[in-house]
Amino acid sequence: MEEIADQRAATVGTATGLARNVVALFAGLSLWTAIHFGSLALLPLYLHDQGYDPRGIGFALGAMGVAQLAMRPFGGWIVDAFGRRGPLVLSLGLLAVACALLAIPSCVTVLANRVLTGIAFSVGTTAFYALSIEVAPPERRSEVQGYVALGLTLGVALGPPILVGLYRGAAADGTPADRLPPIALGAAAVAVLGGICFRATSSPVAPRGRAHPYSLRASFRREGLLPALLNFCAQVPNTGFSAFLPLWALGRGVPNPGLLFVASQAGSVASRLFAGRLADRHGRAAVLGPALGGVGLVLAGLTAASGWPAFLALSLVYGALFGVAFVILPTLAAEATPPEGRGAALNTFGLGSDLAQLLGPWGLGLAGSAWGLAGALVAASLVPLGGTVALLAARAGGRKRARRE
């Protein structure tokens, strides 16, 4: 069955269908991530303006992680049973509703926004990863992942600076809270457009339907555990970069911290274009390990930066290194299983992101309360270094088993 699916993917890869899928996935991902990360950058500023301290901000943002975890027992089964495209489009619809709720700004609607965003992220990323991997020929999977991931680069580069700039008064009068409703409604419209883009895709893998009844085991695969751990180690520092670095940068001479996202995504362009090819040629782990270690070192270095030139330069390097993980990790998880269990493997892989979204804001919020924002960023920088150690240990164990066999 895996060979048949790979043959169908190869057929798509040699036809115009691959180009259509890549363009649709790129466009949809651009719009999705612009809203997702734009909201993640904007909401801490809004909560800060309402008097919340770092601990309170962390706990509010952590509601997204709770929702993601709550959906994991169903996500893999949904994507394998009902296909990739339908759940992906539905996820963008949920994101649109989440954004529209912020038109009535309050703590309750912020929490509701985080919960719906978490559900959309949990199911949507599982479906997206499966679809973006399956449309590519097997020998070009990481390469195609890199091209599609350029949508993430564009979305993160545009969403945060635009939303933060509008919120802080670049294009409106009145208090910041007065500006939130029109921004929220505009974000909801963009999310709907993202769903329309994903609707234009096609998948080489058919839904399993009634042949795949629900069970808890249908949503998880043990082959996805190591990629899940590495995903966690990559996402925790990104939580620090997205949610806590903007507050730190404001006090260190950066007038619009949204520009840091532009720099990080400019840096990620090279990794999107070339890291996939390197991974296809030299192996996933050989490229991923050094990148994870570099993410930790650069994030720690940002705590010593002062003035926008230093912040922009380090953010550019951070983006280049973090982009490698997004290109390689989904393929690492997907290739460990046959197509009929790929949704479950990628759902397991997504647990790492869920735990990062939950424990990252909460843990870093506690660290920020105890040691300040710089302490929170240093704590976040230690996590990817641990991921590098885990990856090296797994490679060493695999070599020992291969020698024994």
Short mmCIF file of C-alpha atoms in Angstrom, two decimals:
data_model
loop_
_atom_site.label_atom_id
_atom_site.label_comp_id
_atom_site.label_asym_id
_atom_site.label_seq_id
_atom_site.Cartn_x
_atom_site.Cartn_y
_atom_site.Cartn_z
CA MET A 1 0.00 0.00 0.00
CA GLU A 2 2.88 2.36 0.79
CA GLU A 3 4.41 1.67 -2.63
CA ILE A 4 1.09 2.44 -4.34
CA ALA A 5 0.74 5.73 -2.46
CA ASP A 6 4.33 6.68 -3.25
CA GLN A 7 3.73 5.87 -6.93
CA ARG A 8 0.65 8.09 -6.93
CA ALA A 9 2.66 10.85 -5.27
CA ALA A 10 5.41 10.44 -7.85
CA THR A 11 2.81 10.75 -10.61
CA VAL A 12 1.54 13.96 -9.06
CA GLY A 13 5.13 15.15 -8.72
CA THR A 14 5.77 14.85 -12.47
CA ALA A 15 2.52 16.56 -13.50
CA THR A 16 1.05 20.00 -13.12
CA GLY A 17 -0.77 18.72 -10.03
CA LEU A 18 2.39 19.08 -7.95
CA ALA A 19 2.80 22.72 -8.95
CA ARG A 20 -0.88 23.44 -8.22
CA ASN A 21 -0.64 21.79 -4.81
CA VAL A 22 2.56 23.60 -3.89
CA VAL A 23 1.09 26.98 -4.86
CA ALA A 24 -2.16 26.32 -2.97
CA LEU A 25 -0.34 25.05 0.11
CA PHE A 26 2.08 27.98 0.00
CA ALA A 27 -0.73 30.55 -0.27
CA GLY A 28 -2.87 28.94 2.42
CA LEU A 29 0.06 28.57 4.80
CA SER A 30 1.06 32.20 4.26
CA LEU A 31 -2.38 33.45 5.29
CA TRP A 32 -2.72 30.94 8.14
CA THR A 33 0.62 31.76 9.75
CA ALA A 34 0.18 35.50 9.26
CA ILE A 35 -2.90 35.35 11.49
CA HIS A 36 -1.62 32.66 13.87
CA PHE A 37 1.70 34.33 14.67
CA GLY A 38 0.35 37.84 14.32
CA SER A 39 -2.16 37.07 17.07
CA LEU A 40 0.55 35.44 19.17
CA ALA A 41 2.63 38.62 18.96
CA LEU A 42 -0.32 40.98 19.51
CA LEU A 43 -2.12 39.33 22.42
CA PRO A 44 0.75 39.60 24.95
CA LEU A 45 0.89 43.34 24.26
CA TYR A 46 -2.88 43.65 24.72
CA LEU A 47 -2.79 41.68 27.98
CA HIS A 48 0.18 43.73 29.17
CA ASP A 49 -1.79 46.91 28.50
CA GLN A 50 -4.61 45.48 30.61
CA GLY A 51 -2.25 45.08 33.58
CA TYR A 52 -1.25 41.41 33.32
CA ASP A 53 2.25 40.43 34.48
CA PRO A 54 4.42 37.86 32.62
CA ARG A 55 2.98 35.01 34.68
CA GLY A 56 -0.60 35.97 33.84
CA ILE A 57 0.25 36.43 30.17
CA GLY A 58 1.89 33.02 30.09
CA PHE A 59 -1.08 31.27 31.64
CA ALA A 60 -3.54 32.98 29.28
CA LEU A 61 -1.54 32.00 26.21
CA GLY A 62 -1.09 28.48 27.58
CA ALA A 63 -4.82 27.80 27.11
CA MET A 64 -3.97 27.10 23.49
CA GLY A 65 -1.72 24.24 24.54
CA VAL A 66 -4.49 22.72 26.68
CA ALA A 67 -6.85 22.75 23.69
CA GLN A 68 -4.22 21.19 21.44
CA LEU A 69 -3.61 18.37 23.90
CA ALA A 70 -7.34 17.77 24.26
CA MET A 71 -7.64 17.25 20.49
CA ARG A 72 -4.69 14.88 20.08
CA PRO A 73 -6.67 11.70 20.95
CA PHE A 74 -8.80 12.46 17.87
CA GLY A 75 -6.48 14.28 15.44
CA GLY A 76 -4.66 11.34 13.88
CA TRP A 77 -7.86 9.35 13.45
CA ILE A 78 -9.67 12.34 11.90
CA VAL A 79 -6.95 12.92 9.30
CA ASP A 80 -6.59 9.23 8.37
CA ALA A 81 -10.34 8.53 8.32
CA PHE A 82 -11.65 11.72 6.67
CA GLY A 83 -8.68 12.71 4.54
CA ARG A 84 -6.33 15.65 4.60
CA ARG A 85 -8.12 18.49 2.83
CA GLY A 86 -11.47 18.57 4.69
CA PRO A 87 -10.00 18.78 8.22
CA LEU A 88 -7.50 21.37 7.00
CA VAL A 89 -10.22 23.63 5.58
CA LEU A 90 -12.33 23.19 8.73
CA SER A 91 -9.36 24.23 10.87
CA LEU A 92 -9.10 27.55 9.05
CA GLY A 93 -12.82 28.07 9.64
CA LEU A 94 -12.28 27.59 13.38
CA LEU A 95 -9.41 30.07 13.27
CA ALA A 96 -11.69 32.62 11.60
CA VAL A 97 -14.24 32.22 14.41
CA ALA A 98 -11.46 32.56 16.99
CA CYS A 99 -10.34 35.85 15.46
CA ALA A 100 -13.87 37.20 15.22
CA LEU A 101 -14.34 36.65 18.97
CA LEU A 102 -11.64 39.25 19.65
CA ALA A 103 -13.97 41.88 18.19
CA ILE A 104 -15.40 41.89 21.73
CA PRO A 105 -12.12 42.32 23.66
CA SER A 106 -12.05 40.80 27.14
CA CYS A 107 -10.13 38.19 29.07
CA VAL A 108 -12.87 35.64 28.33
CA THR A 109 -12.72 36.16 24.57
CA VAL A 110 -8.91 35.99 24.64
CA LEU A 111 -9.14 32.60 26.36
CA ALA A 112 -11.80 31.45 23.88
CA ASN A 113 -9.59 32.62 21.04
CA ARG A 114 -6.67 30.59 22.38
CA VAL A 115 -8.82 27.47 22.81
CA LEU A 116 -10.26 27.57 19.26
CA THR A 117 -6.85 28.45 17.84
CA GLY A 118 -5.40 25.44 19.64
CA ILE A 119 -8.02 23.09 18.20
CA ALA A 120 -7.44 24.48 14.72
CA PHE A 121 -3.68 24.18 15.10
CA SER A 122 -3.83 20.59 16.37
CA VAL A 123 -5.99 19.16 13.58
CA GLY A 124 -4.80 21.57 10.90
CA THR A 125 -1.08 20.96 11.27
CA THR A 126 -1.56 17.17 11.25
CA ALA A 127 -3.55 17.41 8.01
CA PHE A 128 -1.20 19.98 6.50
CA TYR A 129 1.98 18.02 7.17
CA ALA A 130 0.48 14.82 5.77
CA LEU A 131 -0.78 16.55 2.63
CA SER A 132 2.40 18.51 1.95
CA ILE A 133 4.54 15.37 2.30
CA GLU A 134 2.28 13.11 0.24
CA VAL A 135 2.04 15.37 -2.80
CA ALA A 136 5.82 15.13 -3.30
CA PRO A 137 7.83 12.28 -4.86
CA PRO A 138 9.61 10.29 -2.10
CA GLU A 139 13.08 11.42 -3.17
CA ARG A 140 12.06 15.12 -3.04
CA ARG A 141 10.00 15.26 0.15
CA SER A 142 12.25 17.52 2.21
CA GLU A 143 12.89 19.73 -0.83
CA VAL A 144 9.16 20.23 -1.45
CA GLN A 145 8.63 20.81 2.29
CA GLY A 146 11.12 23.64 2.01
CA TYR A 147 9.28 25.27 -0.89
CA VAL A 148 5.92 25.01 0.86
CA ALA A 149 7.44 26.30 4.10
CA LEU A 150 8.27 29.56 2.35
CA GLY A 151 4.62 30.31 3.06
CA LEU A 152 5.48 30.21 6.75
CA THR A 153 8.31 32.63 6.07
CA LEU A 154 6.01 35.07 4.31
CA GLY A 155 3.21 34.75 6.86
CA VAL A 156 5.38 35.25 9.92
CA ALA A 157 7.23 38.11 8.23
CA LEU A 158 4.01 39.99 7.44
CA GLY A 159 1.50 39.05 10.14
CA PRO A 160 3.18 40.18 13.38
CA PRO A 161 4.51 43.56 12.19
CA ILE A 162 1.20 44.45 10.53
CA LEU A 163 -1.00 43.43 13.46
CA VAL A 164 1.35 44.87 16.09
CA GLY A 165 1.78 48.06 14.08
CA LEU A 166 -1.98 48.54 13.74
CA TYR A 167 -2.48 47.82 17.42
CA ARG A 168 0.18 50.26 18.56
CA GLY A 169 -1.30 53.08 16.51
CA ALA A 170 0.46 53.04 13.14
CA ALA A 171 -2.85 53.33 11.27
CA ALA A 172 -5.52 54.29 13.78
CA ASP A 173 -6.43 56.71 16.54
CA GLY A 174 -7.74 56.00 20.00
CA THR A 175 -6.57 53.60 22.68
CA PRO A 176 -5.01 50.25 21.79
CA ALA A 177 -8.08 48.36 23.01
CA ASP A 178 -10.27 50.40 20.65
CA ARG A 179 -8.22 49.17 17.70
CA LEU A 180 -8.59 45.48 18.50
CA PRO A 181 -12.13 44.86 17.03
CA PRO A 182 -11.39 45.95 13.43
CA ILE A 183 -8.06 44.11 13.51
CA ALA A 184 -9.87 40.98 14.72
CA LEU A 185 -12.49 41.09 11.96
CA GLY A 186 -9.83 41.65 9.32
CA ALA A 187 -7.87 38.68 10.64
CA ALA A 188 -11.00 36.51 10.45
CA ALA A 189 -11.44 37.41 6.78
CA VAL A 190 -7.82 36.48 6.05
CA ALA A 191 -8.31 33.11 7.76
CA VAL A 192 -11.31 32.41 5.50
CA LEU A 193 -9.15 33.16 2.44
CA GLY A 194 -6.59 30.67 3.74
CA GLY A 195 -9.26 27.98 3.90
CA ILE A 196 -10.26 28.72 0.30
CA CYS A 197 -6.64 28.20 -0.78
CA PHE A 198 -6.44 24.83 0.98
CA ARG A 199 -9.73 23.84 -0.66
CA ALA A 200 -7.93 23.98 -4.03
CA THR A 201 -5.48 21.18 -3.10
CA SER A 202 -5.73 17.47 -3.94
CA SER A 203 -4.33 14.48 -2.06
CA PRO A 204 -2.85 11.27 -3.52
CA VAL A 205 -4.00 9.32 -0.43
CA ALA A 206 -7.70 8.46 -0.17
CA PRO A 207 -9.59 8.74 3.15
CA ARG A 208 -10.00 5.40 4.92
CA GLY A 209 -13.56 6.19 6.01
CA ARG A 210 -15.47 3.46 7.83
CA ALA A 211 -12.55 1.09 7.36
CA HIS A 212 -10.78 3.12 10.04
CA PRO A 213 -13.05 3.20 13.12
CA TYR A 214 -12.09 5.38 16.05
CA SER A 215 -9.86 4.13 18.81
CA LEU A 216 -7.26 5.88 20.91
CA ARG A 217 -4.50 3.84 19.28
CA ALA A 218 -5.68 5.03 15.86
CA SER A 219 -4.43 8.54 16.67
CA PHE A 220 -0.91 7.71 17.87
CA ARG A 221 2.17 5.84 16.63
CA ARG A 222 5.29 5.13 18.69
CA GLU A 223 7.42 5.97 15.63
CA GLY A 224 6.42 9.59 16.15
CA LEU A 225 7.74 9.87 19.72
CA LEU A 226 11.31 10.96 18.96
CA PRO A 227 10.15 13.52 16.36
CA ALA A 228 7.63 14.74 18.97
CA LEU A 229 10.42 15.28 21.50
CA LEU A 230 12.50 17.15 18.95
CA ASN A 231 9.45 19.18 17.94
CA PHE A 232 9.00 20.20 21.59
CA CYS A 233 12.65 21.20 21.81
CA ALA A 234 12.31 23.37 18.70
CA GLN A 235 8.97 24.97 19.62
CA VAL A 236 9.72 26.07 23.20
CA PRO A 237 12.38 28.59 22.11
CA ASN A 238 10.02 29.79 19.39
CA THR A 239 7.40 30.44 22.07
CA GLY A 240 9.97 32.53 23.89
CA PHE A 241 10.89 34.35 20.69
CA SER A 242 7.26 35.01 19.73
CA ALA A 243 5.67 35.82 23.10
CA PHE A 244 8.39 37.16 25.41
CA LEU A 245 11.12 38.59 23.19
CA PRO A 246 8.83 41.43 21.94
CA LEU A 247 8.35 42.66 25.52
CA TRP A 248 12.09 42.39 26.20
CA ALA A 249 12.96 44.18 22.95
CA LEU A 250 10.65 47.12 23.69
CA GLY A 251 12.82 47.98 26.69
CA ARG A 252 16.06 47.57 24.73
CA GLY A 253 15.57 50.12 21.98
CA VAL A 254 13.33 48.32 19.46
CA PRO A 255 10.30 50.56 18.67
CA ASN A 256 8.28 47.89 16.81
CA PRO A 257 9.21 44.34 17.89
CA GLY A 258 7.17 43.00 15.00
CA LEU A 259 10.22 43.81 12.85
CA LEU A 260 12.07 41.00 14.60
CA PHE A 261 9.69 38.56 12.93
CA VAL A 262 10.51 40.09 9.55
CA ALA A 263 14.22 39.55 10.22
CA SER A 264 13.74 35.98 11.42
CA GLN A 265 11.75 35.05 8.36
CA ALA A 266 14.24 36.73 6.05
CA GLY A 267 16.85 34.48 7.62
CA SER A 268 14.69 31.42 7.16
CA VAL A 269 14.51 31.83 3.37
CA ALA A 270 17.89 30.17 2.88
CA SER A 271 16.95 27.21 5.07
CA ARG A 272 13.63 26.79 3.27
CA LEU A 273 15.38 26.67 -0.10
CA PHE A 274 18.47 24.61 0.71
CA ALA A 275 18.05 22.70 3.99
CA GLY A 276 15.61 20.23 2.43
CA ARG A 277 18.04 19.36 -0.35
CA LEU A 278 20.86 18.89 2.17
CA ALA A 279 18.66 16.64 4.31
CA ASP A 280 17.59 14.55 1.30
CA ARG A 281 21.25 14.10 0.36
CA HIS A 282 23.05 13.77 3.71
CA GLY A 283 20.32 12.60 6.10
CA ARG A 284 17.86 14.37 8.39
CA ALA A 285 19.79 14.08 11.67
CA ALA A 286 23.08 15.36 10.25
CA VAL A 287 21.43 18.67 9.36
CA LEU A 288 18.93 18.93 12.22
CA GLY A 289 21.28 18.45 15.20
CA PRO A 290 23.54 21.46 14.63
CA ALA A 291 20.54 23.64 13.79
CA LEU A 292 18.81 22.89 17.10
CA GLY A 293 21.96 23.69 19.05
CA GLY A 294 22.36 26.95 17.18
CA VAL A 295 18.78 27.99 17.96
CA GLY A 296 19.52 27.76 21.69
CA LEU A 297 22.76 29.72 21.47
CA VAL A 298 21.26 32.54 19.40
CA LEU A 299 18.20 32.91 21.65
CA ALA A 300 20.50 33.20 24.67
CA GLY A 301 22.52 35.80 22.78
CA LEU A 302 19.41 37.93 22.26
CA THR A 303 19.29 38.60 26.01
CA ALA A 304 22.56 40.53 25.68
CA ALA A 305 21.50 42.51 22.60
CA SER A 306 20.84 46.24 22.76
CA GLY A 307 19.38 48.41 20.01
CA TRP A 308 17.48 47.35 16.93
CA PRO A 309 20.51 46.50 14.70
CA ALA A 310 21.73 43.79 17.09
CA PHE A 311 18.23 42.43 17.60
CA LEU A 312 17.57 42.31 13.86
CA ALA A 313 20.89 40.59 13.10
CA LEU A 314 20.43 37.89 15.74
CA SER A 315 16.79 37.42 14.77
CA LEU A 316 17.90 36.80 11.18
CA VAL A 317 20.31 34.05 12.31
CA TYR A 318 17.65 32.60 14.62
CA GLY A 319 15.18 32.36 11.75
CA ALA A 320 17.68 30.62 9.49
CA LEU A 321 18.37 27.93 12.11
CA PHE A 322 14.77 27.48 13.26
CA GLY A 323 13.62 27.13 9.66
CA VAL A 324 15.70 23.97 9.30
CA ALA A 325 13.58 22.21 11.93
CA PHE A 326 10.29 23.02 10.16
CA VAL A 327 11.63 21.60 6.90
CA ILE A 328 13.05 18.35 8.33
CA LEU A 329 10.98 17.28 11.34
CA PRO A 330 7.61 16.53 9.63
CA THR A 331 9.36 14.37 7.03
CA LEU A 332 11.28 12.56 9.76
CA ALA A 333 7.98 11.61 11.41
CA ALA A 334 6.08 10.77 8.22
CA GLU A 335 8.70 8.50 6.70
CA ALA A 336 8.72 6.23 9.75
CA THR A 337 5.22 4.88 8.96
CA PRO A 338 3.15 3.66 5.96
CA PRO A 339 0.60 6.08 4.42
CA GLU A 340 -2.39 4.55 6.22
CA GLY A 341 -0.82 5.41 9.59
CA ARG A 342 0.86 8.65 8.59
CA GLY A 343 -1.81 10.85 10.14
CA ALA A 344 -1.34 9.06 13.48
CA ALA A 345 2.45 9.45 13.31
CA LEU A 346 2.19 13.14 12.50
CA ASN A 347 -0.43 13.55 15.22
CA THR A 348 2.04 12.02 17.68
CA PHE A 349 4.69 14.36 16.31
CA GLY A 350 2.31 17.24 17.02
CA LEU A 351 2.26 16.37 20.72
CA GLY A 352 5.63 18.09 20.94
CA SER A 353 4.14 21.33 19.69
CA ASP A 354 1.16 20.96 22.05
CA LEU A 355 3.37 20.53 25.09
CA ALA A 356 5.50 23.45 23.96
CA GLN A 357 2.41 25.64 23.58
CA LEU A 358 1.23 24.57 27.05
CA LEU A 359 4.40 24.27 29.13
CA GLY A 360 6.30 26.91 27.17
CA PRO A 361 4.13 29.93 28.04
CA TRP A 362 3.42 28.70 31.57
CA GLY A 363 6.99 27.69 32.34
CA LEU A 364 8.52 30.74 30.73
CA GLY A 365 5.93 32.93 32.44
CA LEU A 366 7.00 31.53 35.82
CA ALA A 367 10.65 32.00 34.86
CA GLY A 368 9.90 35.58 33.85
CA SER A 369 8.23 36.28 37.19
CA ALA A 370 11.20 34.84 39.08
CA TRP A 371 14.15 36.04 36.97
CA GLY A 372 12.74 38.64 34.61
CA LEU A 373 12.19 38.47 30.86
CA ALA A 374 15.88 37.79 30.20
CA GLY A 375 15.72 34.79 32.54
CA ALA A 376 12.72 33.44 30.65
CA LEU A 377 14.60 33.68 27.35
CA VAL A 378 17.67 31.95 28.79
CA ALA A 379 15.46 29.15 30.12
CA ALA A 380 13.93 28.75 26.66
CA SER A 381 17.38 28.60 25.07
CA LEU A 382 18.36 25.52 27.11
CA VAL A 383 15.58 23.36 25.65
CA PRO A 384 16.88 23.00 22.06
CA LEU A 385 20.33 22.18 23.41
CA GLY A 386 18.68 19.24 25.18
CA GLY A 387 17.10 18.25 21.87
CA THR A 388 20.51 18.10 20.22
CA VAL A 389 21.72 15.75 22.96
CA ALA A 390 18.63 13.52 22.54
CA LEU A 391 19.13 13.34 18.78
CA LEU A 392 22.79 12.39 19.14
CA ALA A 393 21.87 9.72 21.69
CA ALA A 394 19.21 8.28 19.36
CA ARG A 395 21.68 8.14 16.47
CA ALA A 396 24.26 6.39 18.62
CA GLY A 397 21.67 3.85 19.77
CA GLY A 398 20.61 3.20 16.19
CA ARG A 399 24.19 2.53 15.13
CA LYS A 400 24.70 0.06 17.97
CA ARG A 401 21.54 -1.84 17.03
CA ALA A 402 22.61 -1.91 13.38
CA ARG A 403 26.00 -3.38 14.31
CA ARG A 404 24.39 -6.08 16.46
CA GLU A 405 22.06 -7.06 13.60
#
